[in-house]
Coordinates of C-alpha atoms in Angstrom, one line a residue:
Chain A
M175 CA 195.7 38.7 5.9
H176 CA 194.8 37.2 2.5
S177 CA 193.1 34.1 4.1
I178 CA 191.1 36.3 6.5
Y179 CA 190.1 38.7 3.7
S180 CA 188.9 35.7 1.5
F181 CA 187.0 34.3 4.5
V182 CA 185.2 37.4 5.5
T183 CA 184.3 38.5 2.0
G184 CA 183.4 34.9 0.9
P185 CA 181.8 32.3 3.1
L186 CA 181.2 34.7 6.0
A187 CA 179.4 37.2 3.8
W188 CA 177.2 34.5 2.4
L189 CA 176.4 33.3 5.9
A190 CA 175.6 36.8 7.1
F191 CA 173.1 37.4 4.2
I192 CA 171.5 34.0 4.6
V193 CA 171.0 34.5 8.4
F194 CA 169.7 38.0 7.7
I195 CA 167.1 36.9 5.1
G196 CA 166.3 33.5 6.7
G197 CA 166.2 34.9 10.2
S198 CA 164.0 37.8 9.2
A199 CA 161.6 35.3 7.4
F200 CA 161.6 33.1 10.5
R201 CA 160.8 36.1 12.8
F202 CA 157.9 37.1 10.6
Y203 CA 156.6 33.6 10.6
S204 CA 156.9 33.1 14.4
L205 CA 155.4 36.5 15.2
Y206 CA 152.5 35.8 12.9
S207 CA 151.9 32.4 14.5
L208 CA 152.1 33.9 17.9
A209 CA 149.6 36.6 17.1
R210 CA 147.2 34.1 15.5
K211 CA 147.4 31.9 18.6
K212 CA 147.4 34.5 21.4
D213 CA 145.7 37.6 20.0
A214 CA 143.8 36.8 16.8
L215 CA 141.8 40.0 17.2
V216 CA 144.8 41.9 15.9
F217 CA 143.9 40.6 12.5
E218 CA 140.2 41.7 12.9
Y219 CA 141.1 45.2 13.8
M220 CA 143.7 45.7 11.1
N221 CA 142.5 48.4 8.7
L222 CA 144.5 49.5 5.7
K223 CA 143.3 53.0 5.6
F224 CA 143.9 53.8 9.2
A225 CA 147.2 51.9 9.2
L226 CA 148.5 53.9 6.2
R227 CA 147.3 57.2 7.8
S228 CA 149.2 56.5 10.9
I229 CA 152.4 55.3 9.1
G230 CA 152.3 58.4 6.9
H231 CA 152.2 60.7 9.9
W232 CA 155.0 58.9 11.7
L233 CA 157.2 58.9 8.5
T234 CA 156.7 62.7 8.1
P235 CA 159.2 64.9 10.0
F236 CA 157.3 66.8 12.7
G237 CA 154.1 65.0 11.6
T238 CA 153.3 63.9 15.2
R239 CA 152.8 65.6 18.5
N240 CA 155.6 63.6 20.1
M241 CA 158.1 64.8 17.4
N242 CA 157.1 68.4 18.1
L243 CA 157.8 67.9 21.8
N244 CA 161.3 66.6 21.0
P245 CA 162.6 68.6 18.1
A246 CA 166.2 67.7 18.5
M247 CA 165.4 64.0 18.7
T248 CA 163.2 64.4 15.6
V249 CA 165.9 66.1 13.5
V250 CA 168.6 63.6 14.6
T251 CA 166.5 60.5 14.2
F252 CA 165.3 61.4 10.6
A253 CA 168.8 62.4 9.5
F254 CA 170.2 59.2 11.1
H255 CA 167.8 56.8 9.5
I256 CA 168.1 58.4 6.0
C257 CA 171.9 58.3 6.1
L258 CA 172.0 54.9 7.7
F259 CA 170.1 53.5 4.7
L260 CA 171.6 55.5 1.8
V261 CA 175.3 55.3 2.6
P262 CA 175.8 51.5 2.6
L263 CA 173.5 51.0 -0.4
F264 CA 174.9 53.8 -2.6
V265 CA 178.5 54.4 -1.6
F266 CA 180.7 53.8 -4.6
A267 CA 183.0 51.3 -3.0
H268 CA 180.0 49.0 -2.2
V269 CA 178.3 49.4 -5.6
I270 CA 181.5 48.4 -7.4
M271 CA 181.5 45.1 -5.4
W272 CA 177.9 44.4 -6.5
K273 CA 179.2 44.9 -10.0
E274 CA 182.1 42.6 -9.5
S275 CA 180.1 39.8 -7.8
F276 CA 176.7 39.9 -9.5
N277 CA 177.3 42.2 -12.5
I278 CA 174.7 44.8 -11.4
S279 CA 175.2 48.4 -10.5
W280 CA 173.3 51.6 -9.8
F281 CA 173.5 55.2 -8.8
T282 CA 176.4 56.1 -6.5
L283 CA 176.8 59.0 -4.0
P284 CA 179.6 61.6 -4.5
G285 CA 182.4 60.8 -2.1
V286 CA 182.2 64.0 -0.1
L287 CA 178.4 63.6 0.4
A288 CA 178.9 59.9 1.6
D289 CA 181.6 61.1 3.9
L290 CA 179.3 63.8 5.5
M291 CA 176.4 61.3 5.7
T292 CA 178.7 58.8 7.5
L293 CA 179.5 61.6 10.1
V294 CA 175.8 62.2 10.5
V295 CA 175.3 58.5 11.5
I296 CA 178.3 58.5 13.8
F297 CA 177.3 61.7 15.6
S298 CA 173.7 60.6 15.8
C299 CA 174.8 57.4 17.6
G300 CA 176.7 59.7 20.0
F301 CA 173.5 61.7 20.5
F302 CA 171.5 58.5 21.2
L303 CA 174.1 57.3 23.7
Y304 CA 174.1 60.7 25.4
R305 CA 170.3 60.5 25.6
R306 CA 170.2 57.0 27.0
I307 CA 172.6 58.1 29.8
M308 CA 171.4 61.5 30.6
L309 CA 167.6 61.4 30.3
P310 CA 166.1 59.6 33.3
E311 CA 163.0 58.3 31.4
V312 CA 165.2 56.8 28.7
R313 CA 167.8 55.5 31.1
Y314 CA 165.0 53.7 33.1
L315 CA 164.2 51.7 29.9
T316 CA 167.8 51.0 28.9
T317 CA 169.5 47.6 29.3
A318 CA 173.0 46.5 28.4
V319 CA 171.7 45.2 25.1
D320 CA 170.7 48.7 24.0
Y321 CA 174.3 49.9 24.4
L322 CA 175.5 46.8 22.5
I323 CA 173.0 47.5 19.6
L324 CA 174.1 51.1 19.5
F325 CA 177.7 49.9 19.2
I326 CA 176.8 47.3 16.5
V327 CA 175.2 50.1 14.4
A328 CA 178.0 52.6 14.9
A329 CA 180.9 50.2 14.2
P330 CA 180.5 49.8 10.4
F331 CA 180.4 53.6 10.0
I332 CA 183.3 54.4 12.3
T333 CA 185.5 51.7 10.6
G334 CA 184.2 52.7 7.2
F335 CA 185.2 56.3 7.8
W336 CA 188.6 55.2 9.1
V337 CA 189.2 53.0 6.0
Y338 CA 188.0 55.7 3.5
H339 CA 190.5 58.2 5.0
Q340 CA 193.2 55.6 5.1
W341 CA 194.2 56.3 8.7
A342 CA 196.8 54.1 10.5
G343 CA 196.2 50.4 10.2
F344 CA 193.5 50.8 7.5
P345 CA 194.0 47.3 5.9
T346 CA 193.2 45.6 9.2
M347 CA 190.4 48.1 9.7
T348 CA 188.9 47.1 6.3
I349 CA 188.6 43.5 7.7
L350 CA 186.9 44.9 10.9
H351 CA 184.7 47.0 8.7
I352 CA 183.4 44.0 6.7
L353 CA 183.1 42.0 9.9
S354 CA 181.1 44.7 11.7
G355 CA 178.7 45.0 8.7
E356 CA 178.2 41.2 8.8
I357 CA 177.5 41.4 12.6
M358 CA 174.9 44.1 12.0
L359 CA 173.2 42.1 9.3
V360 CA 173.0 39.0 11.6
A361 CA 171.8 41.1 14.5
I362 CA 168.9 42.6 12.6
P363 CA 166.4 39.7 12.8
F364 CA 167.1 38.9 16.4
T365 CA 167.3 42.3 18.1
K366 CA 165.1 45.4 18.2
L367 CA 166.9 46.4 14.9
F368 CA 164.1 44.2 13.4
H369 CA 161.9 47.3 13.7
M370 CA 163.2 48.1 10.2
F371 CA 160.8 45.4 8.9
L372 CA 158.3 45.4 11.7
F373 CA 157.4 49.1 12.1
P374 CA 154.7 49.1 9.3
F375 CA 152.9 46.4 11.2
T376 CA 153.2 47.7 14.8
R377 CA 152.5 51.3 13.7
G378 CA 149.8 50.0 11.3
Y379 CA 148.1 48.1 14.1
M380 CA 148.1 51.1 16.5
G381 CA 146.8 53.3 13.7
S382 CA 144.0 50.8 13.1
E383 CA 143.0 50.5 16.7
F384 CA 143.1 54.2 17.3
G385 CA 141.3 55.0 14.0
S386 CA 138.5 52.4 13.9
V387 CA 138.0 51.4 17.5
R388 CA 138.9 54.4 19.7
M389 CA 138.1 56.9 17.0
A390 CA 141.2 58.9 18.0
K391 CA 144.5 60.1 16.4
D392 CA 147.7 58.2 17.4
W393 CA 150.2 60.9 16.3
Chain B
M983 CA 228.6 87.9 -5.4
K984 CA 225.1 89.2 -5.7
I985 CA 222.4 86.8 -7.0
R986 CA 219.8 88.5 -9.1
P987 CA 216.2 87.5 -8.4
R988 CA 215.8 86.4 -12.0
T989 CA 218.8 84.1 -11.9
F990 CA 217.5 82.7 -8.6
K991 CA 214.1 82.0 -10.1
I992 CA 215.6 80.2 -13.1
V993 CA 217.9 78.1 -10.9
A994 CA 215.0 77.3 -8.6
M995 CA 212.8 76.3 -11.5
I996 CA 215.4 74.0 -13.0
F997 CA 215.9 72.4 -9.6
A998 CA 212.2 71.9 -9.1
I999 CA 211.7 70.3 -12.5
S1000 CA 214.7 68.0 -12.0
L1001 CA 213.4 66.9 -8.6
I1002 CA 209.9 66.2 -10.0
S1003 CA 211.3 64.2 -12.9
F1004 CA 213.6 62.3 -10.6
A1005 CA 210.7 61.4 -8.3
A1006 CA 208.6 60.3 -11.2
W1007 CA 211.4 58.2 -12.7
C1008 CA 212.0 56.6 -9.3
N1009 CA 208.3 55.7 -8.8
D1010 CA 207.9 54.5 -12.4
C1011 CA 204.2 55.1 -11.9
M1012 CA 201.7 54.1 -14.6
D1013 CA 198.2 55.5 -14.6
I1014 CA 196.8 52.7 -16.6
D1015 CA 194.1 53.9 -19.0
A1016 CA 193.7 57.1 -16.9
D1017 CA 191.9 59.0 -19.7
V1018 CA 189.0 56.6 -20.0
F1019 CA 187.7 57.7 -16.7
E1020 CA 185.6 60.8 -16.8
N1021 CA 185.3 61.5 -13.1
N1022 CA 187.3 59.1 -11.1
K1023 CA 186.0 58.4 -7.6
R1024 CA 189.2 57.1 -6.1
P1025 CA 192.9 58.1 -6.4
F1026 CA 194.6 56.5 -9.4
V1027 CA 196.7 53.4 -8.7
C1028 CA 200.4 53.8 -8.9
F1029 CA 201.4 50.7 -10.8
S1030 CA 205.2 50.2 -11.2
H1031 CA 205.2 47.7 -14.1
D1032 CA 208.8 46.4 -13.9
D1033 CA 209.1 46.3 -10.1
H1034 CA 205.8 44.5 -9.9
N1035 CA 206.8 41.8 -12.3
D1036 CA 210.2 41.3 -10.8
N1037 CA 208.7 41.0 -7.3
A1038 CA 205.9 38.7 -8.5
G1039 CA 208.2 36.7 -10.8
I1040 CA 205.9 37.2 -13.8
E1041 CA 207.6 36.5 -17.1
D1042 CA 204.6 35.6 -19.2
C1043 CA 203.2 38.9 -20.6
A1044 CA 199.9 37.2 -21.4
V1045 CA 199.0 37.0 -17.8
C1046 CA 197.7 40.5 -18.1
H1047 CA 198.2 41.3 -21.8
H1048 CA 196.0 38.4 -22.9
V1049 CA 194.0 37.9 -26.0
Y1050 CA 190.5 36.4 -26.1
E1051 CA 188.6 35.4 -29.1
D1052 CA 184.9 34.3 -28.8
G1053 CA 185.4 34.1 -25.1
K1054 CA 188.3 31.8 -25.3
L1055 CA 191.9 32.5 -24.3
V1056 CA 194.2 32.5 -27.3
A1057 CA 197.4 30.7 -26.4
D1058 CA 200.8 32.2 -27.2
E1059 CA 199.3 35.6 -28.2
T1060 CA 199.8 38.8 -26.3
S1061 CA 198.3 42.3 -26.5
E1062 CA 200.8 44.8 -25.2
D1063 CA 200.1 47.2 -28.0
S1064 CA 196.5 47.8 -27.0
T1065 CA 195.0 49.3 -23.9
C1066 CA 192.7 47.4 -21.5
S1067 CA 189.8 49.7 -22.3
E1068 CA 189.9 48.8 -26.0
C1069 CA 188.3 45.5 -25.1
H1070 CA 186.9 46.0 -21.6
A1071 CA 185.3 49.4 -21.6
V1072 CA 181.6 49.6 -22.1
E1073 CA 180.2 52.4 -24.2
G1074 CA 177.6 54.6 -22.5
D1075 CA 178.9 53.5 -19.1
S1076 CA 180.2 56.9 -17.9
K1077 CA 181.6 55.4 -14.7
Q1078 CA 183.2 52.5 -16.5
M1079 CA 182.0 50.1 -13.8
A1080 CA 182.7 47.1 -16.0
L1081 CA 186.3 48.1 -16.7
I1082 CA 186.9 48.8 -13.0
A1083 CA 185.5 45.4 -12.2
R1084 CA 187.9 43.8 -14.7
Y1085 CA 190.9 45.6 -13.1
H1086 CA 189.9 44.6 -9.6
D1087 CA 189.4 41.0 -10.7
R1088 CA 192.8 40.9 -12.5
C1089 CA 194.8 42.6 -9.6
R1090 CA 193.0 41.5 -6.4
G1091 CA 192.0 38.1 -7.8
C1092 CA 195.7 37.3 -8.5
H1093 CA 196.8 38.7 -5.2
L1094 CA 194.3 36.5 -3.3
E1095 CA 195.2 33.5 -5.3
R1096 CA 198.9 33.9 -4.6
K1097 CA 198.3 35.2 -1.1
S1098 CA 200.6 38.1 -1.8
G1099 CA 200.0 41.7 -2.7
P1100 CA 197.4 44.4 -1.8
V1101 CA 193.7 43.4 -1.6
T1102 CA 191.9 46.2 0.4
C1103 CA 190.8 49.4 -1.4
G1104 CA 193.3 51.9 0.1
E1105 CA 196.3 49.7 -0.4
C1106 CA 196.2 50.4 -4.1
H1107 CA 194.2 53.6 -4.3
K1108 CA 196.5 55.6 -2.1
K1109 CA 195.5 59.1 -1.1

């Protein structure tokens, strides 16, 4: 137990962060090179004003037609993404470890709020799973990897909730919680989770093309 | 014999107080520096001083009750008469993050080094 704990919180944590940062830099570099080689016009059409206009609309709840057509999905997806980001960064148990390791600390969420936000993430993942299975148009686009990614995202929150409430076997679950977080970090650069970094560029390009070439809205 | 409600209440009270005291005495729980923390985020750690040191075979008080001067450990000096927060608490830090980090380093660090004792959050901060 002690050796495993030392390993997952030491060398494996470093490896996960290195792969996360290095892998993301590599993905940016390779996507940039590919675009330069195969579709250099992308860079000609990019327009900051139209890009920001589109990104702004898509970051605003119910700011697009598509969001108004699927209100349930809109509410769940916004709640999900907000909680997904805030909980790991601002939960007290994580911030204290930044303090211990790097002597830096910041604002922390009240325990009850972090607990509720964790539930939001878990139930949202359930909603996304239900949607993938039940909606024909989503099921048609779904592959096994999509289910795996959903599991990778849900796992740190399910294990975290388990550990926080100290349910049966929570010390082992703590190790699984750390491991699942590391798996998620490593998965980000190499799966569609990379949209967390890529979305300003894909959305920005669409906004640019619709705005300055087609003279149309893309929201 | 008829037991009057008042007598019953008094006996019950004495019984309850004895039970709580006995439980506290058995546990020998110490809330180390509890009053330094304004709004604690996790349950306080029940630290049973004598049991812990017997189990761990710690005889040198200075392992925990150390004295540092100018960042250097002073040999053969101990500090049982002062609280941890006297040196490790940071003024203006309402959450006492620095002090918490010192506790975690001291307890978990030693447990990891000796491969014995609790290391995950809930093993010490029991609900």
